[in-house]
Amino acid sequence: MLTNFTYVRPNSLEEAFKHLSSEKSRVHAGGTDLLGCLRDQVFEASRVVSLNNIKSLRGIKKSTHGRMRLGALTTLREVAGDSEVKKHYTALALAAAEVASPQLRNQGTLGGNLCQKPRCWYYRGAFHCLRKGGEECFAVAGENAFHCIFGGESCYIVHPSDTAPALGALGAQIHIRGPKGKRSVALEDFHVPPSDDYTKETRLGQGEIVTEIELPPPVEGLRSSYRKVRARQSWDFALVGVALALILKGDKVQKARVFLSGVAPVPWRSREVEEVVTGKKLDEGIVSKAAEAAVQKAKPLGQNAYKIPLLRGIIEEQLLAIARA
Ligand SMILES: Cc1cc2nc3c(=O)[nH]c(=O)nc-3n(C[C@H](O)[C@H](O)[C@H](O)COP(=O)(O)OP(=O)(O)OC[C@H]3O[C@@H](n4cnc5c(N)ncnc54)[C@H](O)[C@@H]3O)c2cc1C
């Protein structure tokens, strides 16, 4: 059941910051995650602050030195369908197209996709788990088929976003504004691992808003992809996923950035895969070695060891697809 809250729709960021000063204020973008959280009482809000009248937060545009800026309120449908994103930042277009269903992509925004709450059924359900201020993570001894195999420490969620790993692979910067001014963080530093703080998902402080996501200029030889495996063909979150951004020179990999989804509490950078493929030709031997390296440090729980061969398989598949493109 939804409890009562005040709903405001400011016309500027400055006005929004005033409304967001109290701890019980929440940002509303598309609302596809926020309203579910309020209904299920994952957290409370006394005031919901819609960003929808702030026009500067919308749209995709080229910025200085060939960079690309995507406003936080840009919908996932717009990201997935933009011709420049598809051409130069393929992994992001593919990832946005993999989120949920057409209806949710019409409504859901890129900023909301990065800031959404985890989908752990204990966290979302009527359980006073560690992340909600309780004493334990119920997934450790409970139903953990969809939980993490990397980076679990005290809390074993997986990060639910499809676009975050793609943005990580592409080297995105997240631009943030708040009552104290502007700042930017790399995508890979934006999310908080449980080892740092198991009660937070992002580095946003009180009243701060993601305003834009910025991508570096397209580089010659860049090939990127996003592949997600889900339990069913219809809308679903990733069981495992991989975002690759490789810069090829001739038939060799000059630079690689690899992020995994569905396997860790944050978009998980696989430096192991990056190290194996950098400087190498992507032949079957290297690809198989890279996929093996990716899973070496996995620590499955009781019911999710199936993620290991699945992950190995899609890493091989995607590296070979890039090599043969
Ligand atoms: C049935 C279903 C299936 C889904 N499947 C997927 C999936 O397969 N993959 C996937 O990645 N996601 C999935 N989602 C999750 C989610 O709805 C989408 O990711 C969507 O992009 C969230 O965006 P939104 O604009 O609706 O966010 P909102 O619901 O408005 O906000 C989400 C959270 O982010 C905060 N927030 C929003 N925008 C900002 C901002 N600019 N600055 C600071 N904080 C902000 C809000 O306060 C809230 O806590 C699914 C959701 C549902 C309901």
PDB file of N, CA and C in Angstrom, residues 165-234:
ATOM      1  N   PRO A 165      26.622  -1.487 -16.718  1.00  0.00           N
ATOM      2  CA  PRO A 165      27.839  -2.148 -17.207  1.00  0.00           C
ATOM      3  C   PRO A 165      28.273  -1.654 -18.589  1.00  0.00           C
ATOM      4  N   ALA A 166      27.287  -1.346 -19.442  1.00  0.00           N
ATOM      5  CA  ALA A 166      27.643  -0.842 -20.771  1.00  0.00           C
ATOM      6  C   ALA A 166      28.335   0.517 -20.643  1.00  0.00           C
ATOM      7  N   LEU A 167      27.780   1.373 -19.770  1.00  0.00           N
ATOM      8  CA  LEU A 167      28.388   2.693 -19.575  1.00  0.00           C
ATOM      9  C   LEU A 167      29.781   2.560 -18.948  1.00  0.00           C
ATOM     10  N   GLY A 168      29.938   1.571 -18.081  1.00  0.00           N
ATOM     11  CA  GLY A 168      31.264   1.328 -17.479  1.00  0.00           C
ATOM     12  C   GLY A 168      32.271   0.933 -18.550  1.00  0.00           C
ATOM     13  N   ALA A 169      31.868   0.008 -19.417  1.00  0.00           N
ATOM     14  CA  ALA A 169      32.774  -0.450 -20.478  1.00  0.00           C
ATOM     15  C   ALA A 169      33.150   0.709 -21.404  1.00  0.00           C
ATOM     16  N   LEU A 170      32.192   1.607 -21.643  1.00  0.00           N
ATOM     17  CA  LEU A 170      32.440   2.716 -22.567  1.00  0.00           C
ATOM     18  C   LEU A 170      33.143   3.899 -21.893  1.00  0.00           C
ATOM     19  N   GLY A 171      33.413   3.790 -20.605  1.00  0.00           N
ATOM     20  CA  GLY A 171      34.173   4.835 -19.902  1.00  0.00           C
ATOM     21  C   GLY A 171      33.367   6.082 -19.610  1.00  0.00           C
ATOM     22  N   ALA A 172      32.090   5.918 -19.236  1.00  0.00           N
ATOM     23  CA  ALA A 172      31.215   7.081 -18.998  1.00  0.00           C
ATOM     24  C   ALA A 172      31.554   7.801 -17.686  1.00  0.00           C
ATOM     25  N   GLN A 173      31.266   9.088 -17.708  1.00  0.00           N
ATOM     26  CA  GLN A 173      31.327   9.919 -16.498  1.00  0.00           C
ATOM     27  C   GLN A 173      29.909  10.285 -16.100  1.00  0.00           C
ATOM     28  N   ILE A 174      29.629  10.283 -14.807  1.00  0.00           N
ATOM     29  CA  ILE A 174      28.305  10.646 -14.319  1.00  0.00           C
ATOM     30  C   ILE A 174      28.397  12.062 -13.749  1.00  0.00           C
ATOM     31  N   HIS A 175      27.607  12.968 -14.295  1.00  0.00           N
ATOM     32  CA  HIS A 175      27.605  14.343 -13.791  1.00  0.00           C
ATOM     33  C   HIS A 175      26.487  14.505 -12.765  1.00  0.00           C
ATOM     34  N   ILE A 176      26.860  15.084 -11.654  1.00  0.00           N
ATOM     35  CA  ILE A 176      25.958  15.179 -10.498  1.00  0.00           C
ATOM     36  C   ILE A 176      25.850  16.644 -10.078  1.00  0.00           C
ATOM     37  N   ARG A 177      24.640  17.063  -9.691  1.00  0.00           N
ATOM     38  CA  ARG A 177      24.499  18.401  -9.097  1.00  0.00           C
ATOM     39  C   ARG A 177      23.724  18.295  -7.804  1.00  0.00           C
ATOM     40  N   GLY A 178      24.081  19.152  -6.893  1.00  0.00           N
ATOM     41  CA  GLY A 178      23.389  19.120  -5.604  1.00  0.00           C
ATOM     42  C   GLY A 178      23.432  20.488  -4.975  1.00  0.00           C
ATOM     43  N   PRO A 179      22.918  20.605  -3.752  1.00  0.00           N
ATOM     44  CA  PRO A 179      22.897  21.912  -3.096  1.00  0.00           C
ATOM     45  C   PRO A 179      24.294  22.517  -2.946  1.00  0.00           C
ATOM     46  N   LYS A 180      25.328  21.666  -2.915  1.00  0.00           N
ATOM     47  CA  LYS A 180      26.693  22.199  -2.716  1.00  0.00           C
ATOM     48  C   LYS A 180      27.438  22.404  -4.032  1.00  0.00           C
ATOM     49  N   GLY A 181      26.797  22.170  -5.161  1.00  0.00           N
ATOM     50  CA  GLY A 181      27.461  22.409  -6.456  1.00  0.00           C
ATOM     51  C   GLY A 181      27.511  21.189  -7.348  1.00  0.00           C
ATOM     52  N   LYS A 182      28.484  21.224  -8.300  1.00  0.00           N
ATOM     53  CA  LYS A 182      28.576  20.151  -9.310  1.00  0.00           C
ATOM     54  C   LYS A 182      29.763  19.244  -9.017  1.00  0.00           C
ATOM     55  N   ARG A 183      29.655  18.004  -9.427  1.00  0.00           N
ATOM     56  CA  ARG A 183      30.816  17.112  -9.430  1.00  0.00           C
ATOM     57  C   ARG A 183      30.575  16.004 -10.431  1.00  0.00           C
ATOM     58  N   SER A 184      31.633  15.279 -10.767  1.00  0.00           N
ATOM     59  CA  SER A 184      31.520  14.159 -11.715  1.00  0.00           C
ATOM     60  C   SER A 184      32.260  12.959 -11.169  1.00  0.00           C
ATOM     61  N   VAL A 185      31.713  11.776 -11.407  1.00  0.00           N
ATOM     62  CA  VAL A 185      32.449  10.557 -11.038  1.00  0.00           C
ATOM     63  C   VAL A 185      32.393   9.577 -12.210  1.00  0.00           C
ATOM     64  N   ALA A 186      33.430   8.761 -12.299  1.00  0.00           N
ATOM     65  CA  ALA A 186      33.422   7.718 -13.326  1.00  0.00           C
ATOM     66  C   ALA A 186      32.332   6.714 -12.956  1.00  0.00           C
ATOM     67  N   LEU A 187      31.708   6.112 -13.986  1.00  0.00           N
ATOM     68  CA  LEU A 187      30.647   5.128 -13.714  1.00  0.00           C
ATOM     69  C   LEU A 187      31.131   4.067 -12.725  1.00  0.00           C
ATOM     70  N   GLU A 188      32.373   3.634 -12.894  1.00  0.00           N
ATOM     71  CA  GLU A 188      32.829   2.531 -12.040  1.00  0.00           C
ATOM     72  C   GLU A 188      33.003   2.924 -10.575  1.00  0.00           C
ATOM     73  N   ASP A 189      32.985   4.250 -10.287  1.00  0.00           N
ATOM     74  CA  ASP A 189      33.070   4.685  -8.888  1.00  0.00           C
ATOM     75  C   ASP A 189      31.729   5.162  -8.352  1.00  0.00           C
ATOM     76  N   PHE A 190      30.702   5.095  -9.173  1.00  0.00           N
ATOM     77  CA  PHE A 190      29.405   5.666  -8.802  1.00  0.00           C
ATOM     78  C   PHE A 190      28.620   4.754  -7.845  1.00  0.00           C
ATOM     79  N   HIS A 191      28.755   3.446  -8.037  1.00  0.00           N
ATOM     80  CA  HIS A 191      27.995   2.507  -7.199  1.00  0.00           C
ATOM     81  C   HIS A 191      28.830   2.053  -5.998  1.00  0.00           C
ATOM     82  N   VAL A 192      28.151   1.735  -4.913  1.00  0.00           N
ATOM     83  CA  VAL A 192      28.845   1.454  -3.642  1.00  0.00           C
ATOM     84  C   VAL A 192      28.842  -0.051  -3.359  1.00  0.00           C
ATOM     85  N   PRO A 193      30.015  -0.668  -3.260  1.00  0.00           N
ATOM     86  CA  PRO A 193      30.031  -2.104  -2.912  1.00  0.00           C
ATOM     87  C   PRO A 193      29.686  -2.302  -1.435  1.00  0.00           C
ATOM     88  N   PRO A 194      29.113  -3.462  -1.080  1.00  0.00           N
ATOM     89  CA  PRO A 194      28.763  -3.704   0.331  1.00  0.00           C
ATOM     90  C   PRO A 194      29.965  -3.579   1.260  1.00  0.00           C
ATOM     91  N   SER A 195      31.174  -3.855   0.747  1.00  0.00           N
ATOM     92  CA  SER A 195      32.360  -3.745   1.614  1.00  0.00           C
ATOM     93  C   SER A 195      32.576  -2.296   2.062  1.00  0.00           C
ATOM     94  N   ASP A 196      32.067  -1.310   1.287  1.00  0.00           N
ATOM     95  CA  ASP A 196      32.194   0.098   1.699  1.00  0.00           C
ATOM     96  C   ASP A 196      31.012   0.512   2.573  1.00  0.00           C
ATOM     97  N   ASP A 197      29.799   0.143   2.145  1.00  0.00           N
ATOM     98  CA  ASP A 197      28.590   0.507   2.906  1.00  0.00           C
ATOM     99  C   ASP A 197      27.425  -0.310   2.347  1.00  0.00           C
ATOM    100  N   TYR A 198      26.935  -1.246   3.136  1.00  0.00           N
ATOM    101  CA  TYR A 198      25.879  -2.121   2.601  1.00  0.00           C
ATOM    102  C   TYR A 198      24.484  -1.507   2.694  1.00  0.00           C
ATOM    103  N   THR A 199      24.406  -0.246   3.125  1.00  0.00           N
ATOM    104  CA  THR A 199      23.077   0.389   3.158  1.00  0.00           C
ATOM    105  C   THR A 199      22.875   1.360   1.988  1.00  0.00           C
ATOM    106  N   LYS A 200      23.914   1.539   1.159  1.00  0.00           N
ATOM    107  CA  LYS A 200      23.812   2.505   0.056  1.00  0.00           C
ATOM    108  C   LYS A 200      24.090   1.821  -1.275  1.00  0.00           C
ATOM    109  N   GLU A 201      23.468   2.314  -2.326  1.00  0.00           N
ATOM    110  CA  GLU A 201      23.749   1.769  -3.662  1.00  0.00           C
ATOM    111  C   GLU A 201      24.599   2.706  -4.504  1.00  0.00           C
ATOM    112  N   THR A 202      24.435   4.032  -4.265  1.00  0.00           N
ATOM    113  CA  THR A 202      25.189   4.994  -5.077  1.00  0.00           C
ATOM    114  C   THR A 202      25.922   5.983  -4.175  1.00  0.00           C
ATOM    115  N   ARG A 203      26.818   6.741  -4.787  1.00  0.00           N
ATOM    116  CA  ARG A 203      27.595   7.749  -4.036  1.00  0.00           C
ATOM    117  C   ARG A 203      26.849   9.079  -3.927  1.00  0.00           C
ATOM    118  N   LEU A 204      25.586   9.122  -4.343  1.00  0.00           N
ATOM    119  CA  LEU A 204      24.838  10.375  -4.263  1.00  0.00           C
ATOM    120  C   LEU A 204      24.637  10.766  -2.804  1.00  0.00           C
ATOM    121  N   GLY A 205      24.871  12.048  -2.506  1.00  0.00           N
ATOM    122  CA  GLY A 205      24.610  12.554  -1.153  1.00  0.00           C
ATOM    123  C   GLY A 205      23.191  13.105  -1.078  1.00  0.00           C
ATOM    124  N   GLN A 206      22.796  13.544   0.122  1.00  0.00           N
ATOM    125  CA  GLN A 206      21.445  14.085   0.319  1.00  0.00           C
ATOM    126  C   GLN A 206      21.156  15.229  -0.662  1.00  0.00           C
ATOM    127  N   GLY A 207      20.084  15.088  -1.405  1.00  0.00           N
ATOM    128  CA  GLY A 207      19.652  16.163  -2.299  1.00  0.00           C
ATOM    129  C   GLY A 207      20.368  16.189  -3.639  1.00  0.00           C
ATOM    130  N   GLU A 208      21.311  15.281  -3.867  1.00  0.00           N
ATOM    131  CA  GLU A 208      22.034  15.296  -5.152  1.00  0.00           C
ATOM    132  C   GLU A 208      21.249  14.569  -6.246  1.00  0.00           C
ATOM    133  N   ILE A 209      21.444  15.073  -7.465  1.00  0.00           N
ATOM    134  CA  ILE A 209      20.736  14.528  -8.632  1.00  0.00           C
ATOM    135  C   ILE A 209      21.755  14.196  -9.719  1.00  0.00           C
ATOM    136  N   VAL A 210      21.554  13.083 -10.394  1.00  0.00           N
ATOM    137  CA  VAL A 210      22.337  12.816 -11.620  1.00  0.00           C
ATOM    138  C   VAL A 210      21.732  13.701 -12.702  1.00  0.00           C
ATOM    139  N   THR A 211      22.563  14.518 -13.324  1.00  0.00           N
ATOM    140  CA  THR A 211      22.034  15.418 -14.361  1.00  0.00           C
ATOM    141  C   THR A 211      22.344  14.902 -15.768  1.00  0.00           C
ATOM    142  N   GLU A 212      23.552  14.383 -15.963  1.00  0.00           N
ATOM    143  CA  GLU A 212      23.952  13.931 -17.309  1.00  0.00           C
ATOM    144  C   GLU A 212      24.907  12.764 -17.215  1.00  0.00           C
ATOM    145  N   ILE A 213      24.952  12.030 -18.294  1.00  0.00           N
ATOM    146  CA  ILE A 213      25.908  10.946 -18.427  1.00  0.00           C
ATOM    147  C   ILE A 213      26.728  11.291 -19.669  1.00  0.00           C
ATOM    148  N   GLU A 214      28.046  11.322 -19.504  1.00  0.00           N
ATOM    149  CA  GLU A 214      28.881  11.758 -20.627  1.00  0.00           C
ATOM    150  C   GLU A 214      29.768  10.615 -21.113  1.00  0.00           C
ATOM    151  N   LEU A 215      29.805  10.458 -22.428  1.00  0.00           N
ATOM    152  CA  LEU A 215      30.629   9.407 -23.033  1.00  0.00           C
ATOM    153  C   LEU A 215      31.815  10.026 -23.746  1.00  0.00           C
ATOM    154  N   PRO A 216      32.976   9.356 -23.698  1.00  0.00           N
ATOM    155  CA  PRO A 216      34.150   9.899 -24.392  1.00  0.00           C
ATOM    156  C   PRO A 216      33.953   9.892 -25.912  1.00  0.00           C
ATOM    157  N   PRO A 217      34.755  10.658 -26.647  1.00  0.00           N
ATOM    158  CA  PRO A 217      34.584  10.686 -28.102  1.00  0.00           C
ATOM    159  C   PRO A 217      34.779   9.297 -28.699  1.00  0.00           C
ATOM    160  N   PRO A 218      34.089   8.993 -29.794  1.00  0.00           N
ATOM    161  CA  PRO A 218      34.273   7.681 -30.415  1.00  0.00           C
ATOM    162  C   PRO A 218      35.724   7.520 -30.895  1.00  0.00           C
ATOM    163  N   VAL A 219      36.250   6.338 -30.733  1.00  0.00           N
ATOM    164  CA  VAL A 219      37.652   6.072 -31.091  1.00  0.00           C
ATOM    165  C   VAL A 219      37.656   5.111 -32.279  1.00  0.00           C
ATOM    166  N   GLU A 220      38.600   5.336 -33.189  1.00  0.00           N
ATOM    167  CA  GLU A 220      38.697   4.421 -34.320  1.00  0.00           C
ATOM    168  C   GLU A 220      39.014   3.010 -33.818  1.00  0.00           C
ATOM    169  N   GLY A 221      38.346   2.037 -34.364  1.00  0.00           N
ATOM    170  CA  GLY A 221      38.613   0.648 -33.976  1.00  0.00           C
ATOM    171  C   GLY A 221      37.796   0.176 -32.782  1.00  0.00           C
ATOM    172  N   LEU A 222      36.949   1.077 -32.206  1.00  0.00           N
ATOM    173  CA  LEU A 222      36.156   0.663 -31.027  1.00  0.00           C
ATOM    174  C   LEU A 222      35.019  -0.263 -31.455  1.00  0.00           C
ATOM    175  N   ARG A 223      34.959  -1.402 -30.809  1.00  0.00           N
ATOM    176  CA  ARG A 223      33.802  -2.295 -31.017  1.00  0.00           C
ATOM    177  C   ARG A 223      33.239  -2.594 -29.629  1.00  0.00           C
ATOM    178  N   SER A 224      31.943  -2.450 -29.505  1.00  0.00           N
ATOM    179  CA  SER A 224      31.363  -2.708 -28.185  1.00  0.00           C
ATOM    180  C   SER A 224      30.082  -3.524 -28.315  1.00  0.00           C
ATOM    181  N   SER A 225      29.765  -4.225 -27.234  1.00  0.00           N
ATOM    182  CA  SER A 225      28.559  -5.063 -27.261  1.00  0.00           C
ATOM    183  C   SER A 225      28.029  -5.262 -25.843  1.00  0.00           C
ATOM    184  N   TYR A 226      26.751  -5.618 -25.758  1.00  0.00           N
ATOM    185  CA  TYR A 226      26.169  -6.019 -24.472  1.00  0.00           C
ATOM    186  C   TYR A 226      25.327  -7.260 -24.704  1.00  0.00           C
ATOM    187  N   ARG A 227      25.556  -8.258 -23.881  1.00  0.00           N
ATOM    188  CA  ARG A 227      24.793  -9.503 -23.985  1.00  0.00           C
ATOM    189  C   ARG A 227      24.261  -9.853 -22.606  1.00  0.00           C
ATOM    190  N   LYS A 228      22.964 -10.154 -22.568  1.00  0.00           N
ATOM    191  CA  LYS A 228      22.309 -10.460 -21.282  1.00  0.00           C
ATOM    192  C   LYS A 228      21.609 -11.804 -21.399  1.00  0.00           C
ATOM    193  N   VAL A 229      21.750 -12.631 -20.390  1.00  0.00           N
ATOM    194  CA  VAL A 229      20.980 -13.876 -20.357  1.00  0.00           C
ATOM    195  C   VAL A 229      19.954 -13.750 -19.245  1.00  0.00           C
ATOM    196  N   ARG A 230      18.713 -14.060 -19.566  1.00  0.00           N
ATOM    197  CA  ARG A 230      17.650 -13.987 -18.557  1.00  0.00           C
ATOM    198  C   ARG A 230      16.928 -15.331 -18.500  1.00  0.00           C
ATOM    199  N   ALA A 231      16.130 -15.509 -17.452  1.00  0.00           N
ATOM    200  CA  ALA A 231      15.498 -16.810 -17.248  1.00  0.00           C
ATOM    201  C   ALA A 231      14.383 -17.081 -18.247  1.00  0.00           C
ATOM    202  N   ARG A 232      13.848 -16.021 -18.876  1.00  0.00           N
ATOM    203  CA  ARG A 232      12.755 -16.217 -19.826  1.00  0.00           C
ATOM    204  C   ARG A 232      12.851 -15.141 -20.904  1.00  0.00           C
ATOM    205  N   GLN A 233      12.195 -15.351 -22.015  1.00  0.00           N
ATOM    206  CA  GLN A 233      12.279 -14.426 -23.141  1.00  0.00           C
ATOM    207  C   GLN A 233      11.605 -13.089 -22.861  1.00  0.00           C
ATOM    208  N   SER A 234      10.551 -13.112 -22.067  1.00  0.00           N
ATOM    209  CA  SER A 234       9.844 -11.883 -21.736  1.00  0.00           C
ATOM    210  C   SER A 234      10.731 -11.009 -20.844  1.00  0.00           C
TER     211      SER A 234
END
